[in-house]
Short mmCIF file of C-alpha atoms in Angstrom, two decimals:
data_model
loop_
_atom_site.label_atom_id
_atom_site.label_comp_id
_atom_site.label_asym_id
_atom_site.label_seq_id
_atom_site.Cartn_x
_atom_site.Cartn_y
_atom_site.Cartn_z
CA UNK A 462 -120.40 -13.91 -184.81
CA UNK A 463 -117.10 -11.98 -186.66
CA UNK A 464 -118.81 -9.71 -189.42
CA UNK A 465 -116.81 -8.36 -192.63
CA UNK A 466 -118.44 -5.08 -192.24
CA UNK A 467 -118.45 -2.78 -189.16
CA UNK A 468 -121.31 -1.38 -188.57
CA UNK A 469 -121.00 2.38 -189.43
CA UNK A 470 -118.38 2.37 -190.15
CA UNK A 471 -114.90 1.67 -192.92
CA UNK A 472 -114.34 -1.96 -193.48
CA UNK A 473 -110.58 -0.85 -194.65
CA UNK A 474 -107.43 1.09 -193.10
CA UNK A 475 -105.50 3.17 -194.12
CA UNK A 476 -102.86 0.26 -194.41
CA UNK A 477 -105.48 -2.31 -196.20
CA UNK A 478 -105.96 0.59 -199.23
CA UNK A 479 -104.50 -0.47 -202.48
CA UNK A 480 -105.46 -0.14 -205.69
CA UNK A 481 -106.21 -3.25 -208.11
CA UNK A 482 -106.46 -3.88 -211.80
CA UNK A 483 -109.35 -5.45 -213.11
CA UNK A 484 -109.37 -7.84 -215.81
CA UNK A 485 -111.15 -6.97 -218.76
CA UNK A 486 -114.73 -8.22 -218.58
CA UNK A 487 -115.09 -6.55 -214.73
CA UNK A 488 -114.35 -3.50 -216.38
CA UNK A 489 -116.50 -4.08 -219.21
CA UNK A 490 -119.23 -5.54 -216.77
CA UNK A 491 -118.71 -2.36 -214.30
CA UNK A 492 -119.60 0.56 -217.92
CA UNK A 493 -122.53 -2.23 -218.35
CA UNK A 494 -123.68 -1.21 -214.88
CA UNK A 495 -122.97 2.09 -214.84
CA UNK A 496 -125.74 2.09 -218.54
CA UNK A 497 -128.52 0.34 -216.56
CA UNK A 498 -128.06 2.83 -213.92
CA UNK A 499 -128.98 5.55 -215.26
CA UNK A 500 -131.90 3.86 -216.78
CA UNK A 501 -133.05 3.31 -213.72
CA UNK A 502 -132.12 7.39 -212.50
CA UNK A 503 -134.66 8.31 -215.22
CA UNK A 504 -136.98 5.91 -214.08
CA UNK A 505 -137.44 7.07 -210.25
CA UNK A 506 -137.38 10.77 -211.49
CA UNK A 507 -137.09 12.97 -208.70
CA UNK A 508 -137.10 9.96 -206.11
CA UNK A 509 -133.65 9.00 -207.09
CA UNK A 510 -131.38 9.69 -204.31
CA UNK A 511 -127.28 10.52 -205.87
CA UNK A 512 -125.19 8.32 -202.81
CA UNK A 513 -122.29 8.10 -205.47
CA UNK A 514 -123.31 4.07 -205.36
CA UNK A 515 -121.90 1.60 -208.40
CA UNK A 516 -124.67 -0.77 -206.82
CA UNK A 517 -127.49 0.80 -205.38
CA UNK A 518 -131.62 0.92 -205.28
CA UNK A 519 -133.59 1.42 -208.06
CA UNK A 520 -134.41 4.45 -206.57
CA UNK A 521 -130.62 5.32 -205.42
CA UNK A 522 -130.21 3.92 -202.29
CA UNK A 523 -127.79 2.38 -200.72
CA UNK A 524 -128.44 -1.60 -200.79
CA UNK A 525 -130.24 -3.88 -197.65
CA UNK A 526 -127.36 -7.10 -197.27
CA UNK A 527 -130.22 -9.54 -197.14
CA UNK A 528 -130.84 -7.73 -200.43
CA UNK A 529 -127.60 -8.58 -201.94
CA UNK A 530 -127.74 -12.36 -200.84
CA UNK A 531 -131.91 -12.31 -202.33
CA UNK A 532 -130.63 -10.97 -205.88
CA UNK A 533 -127.65 -13.57 -205.70
CA UNK A 534 -128.87 -16.15 -205.44
CA UNK A 535 -131.30 -15.63 -207.65
CA UNK A 536 -129.28 -15.30 -209.90
CA UNK A 537 -127.64 -18.51 -209.27
CA UNK A 538 -130.54 -20.30 -209.83
CA UNK A 539 -130.25 -22.35 -212.89
CA UNK A 540 -126.72 -22.91 -213.38
CA UNK A 541 -125.64 -26.65 -213.22
CA UNK A 542 -123.72 -28.26 -210.05
CA UNK A 543 -124.39 -24.66 -207.99
CA UNK A 544 -127.20 -25.13 -204.83
CA UNK A 545 -128.13 -21.80 -204.64
CA UNK A 546 -129.21 -21.92 -201.06
CA UNK A 547 -125.14 -22.72 -200.49
CA UNK A 548 -124.23 -19.28 -202.29
CA UNK A 549 -123.30 -15.99 -201.02
CA UNK A 550 -121.42 -12.68 -201.97
CA UNK A 551 -118.57 -13.81 -199.89
CA UNK A 552 -117.74 -17.32 -201.03
CA UNK A 553 -116.38 -15.45 -204.10
CA UNK A 554 -113.89 -14.02 -201.99
CA UNK A 555 -112.54 -17.93 -201.39
CA UNK A 556 -112.51 -18.44 -205.00
CA UNK A 557 -110.92 -15.52 -206.42
CA UNK A 558 -108.65 -17.26 -203.84
CA UNK A 559 -108.52 -21.14 -204.68
CA UNK A 560 -108.82 -19.59 -209.03
CA UNK A 561 -105.61 -18.49 -209.17
CA UNK A 562 -104.13 -20.59 -206.42
CA UNK A 563 -105.20 -24.15 -208.92
CA UNK A 564 -103.29 -21.62 -212.01
CA UNK A 565 -100.55 -21.46 -210.27
CA UNK A 566 -99.99 -18.37 -208.29
CA UNK A 567 -97.55 -18.14 -205.38
CA UNK A 568 -99.72 -18.58 -202.63
CA UNK A 569 -97.97 -14.95 -200.92
CA UNK A 570 -98.89 -12.79 -204.56
CA UNK A 571 -102.52 -14.38 -202.86
CA UNK A 572 -102.44 -12.94 -200.32
CA UNK A 573 -101.54 -9.28 -201.23
CA UNK A 574 -104.63 -9.08 -203.83
CA UNK A 575 -107.11 -10.42 -200.52
CA UNK A 576 -104.60 -7.55 -198.81
CA UNK A 577 -103.50 -10.11 -195.89
CA UNK A 578 -100.43 -9.11 -193.77
CA UNK A 579 -99.19 -13.38 -194.65
CA UNK A 580 -100.10 -16.15 -196.06
CA UNK A 581 -101.84 -17.70 -193.48
CA UNK A 582 -104.82 -17.34 -193.44
CA UNK A 583 -105.26 -16.91 -197.73
CA UNK A 584 -103.98 -20.96 -196.55
CA UNK A 585 -106.46 -21.85 -193.88
CA UNK A 586 -109.38 -20.18 -194.48
CA UNK A 587 -110.12 -19.26 -198.12
CA UNK A 588 -108.36 -21.35 -200.79
CA UNK A 589 -110.11 -24.42 -201.39
CA UNK A 590 -108.59 -27.25 -202.95
CA UNK A 591 -110.73 -26.74 -207.26
CA UNK A 592 -108.23 -29.81 -208.56
CA UNK A 593 -109.89 -33.26 -207.30
CA UNK A 594 -107.75 -35.66 -205.08
CA UNK A 595 -106.49 -38.47 -207.52
CA UNK A 596 -107.36 -41.56 -204.96
CA UNK A 597 -106.23 -44.43 -206.97
CA UNK A 598 -103.14 -45.21 -205.48
CA UNK A 599 -104.83 -45.12 -201.90
CA UNK A 600 -107.79 -47.50 -203.39
CA UNK A 601 -105.33 -50.45 -204.40
CA UNK A 602 -103.21 -50.00 -201.66
CA UNK A 603 -105.83 -50.31 -199.50
CA UNK A 604 -107.28 -53.75 -201.76
CA UNK A 605 -103.89 -54.46 -201.17
CA UNK A 606 -103.50 -53.91 -197.09
CA UNK A 607 -107.17 -53.15 -196.21
CA UNK A 608 -108.84 -50.49 -195.58
CA UNK A 609 -108.17 -50.59 -191.45
CA UNK A 610 -105.35 -48.75 -190.23
CA UNK A 611 -106.36 -50.93 -187.60
CA UNK A 612 -106.35 -54.24 -188.27
CA UNK A 613 -103.04 -55.98 -187.95
#
């Protein structure tokens, strides 16, 4: 099975490293996380282990992938139209590609943002259709000509 995180190693190559600006909403959320982590440090006292992480356990340790998925799904509970069991943090990458695409951002730009060397993987793997398919014409034509393409 392919894994997006290399065990015991860096996930980025020298070429794939890039600096991206963050939306103001994300910057605000990160400042809030920084403040909350300060409270976690105080609460943990001598048990706190400094690892320089933005997101960590309540005592500063690196987060386990299974715990991240569990917390992510817990955060999604109660949101209309979302089944938390069908979501993983990895799906946010698909959303990051799909939302700008739906707003008309060129695929080449999106590919660079997510670190792809070309547009093929961005388009075939990550980009999902946001807008519903307009079916009116197809339904009307099926009614006129019959829905079965094998029909004479």
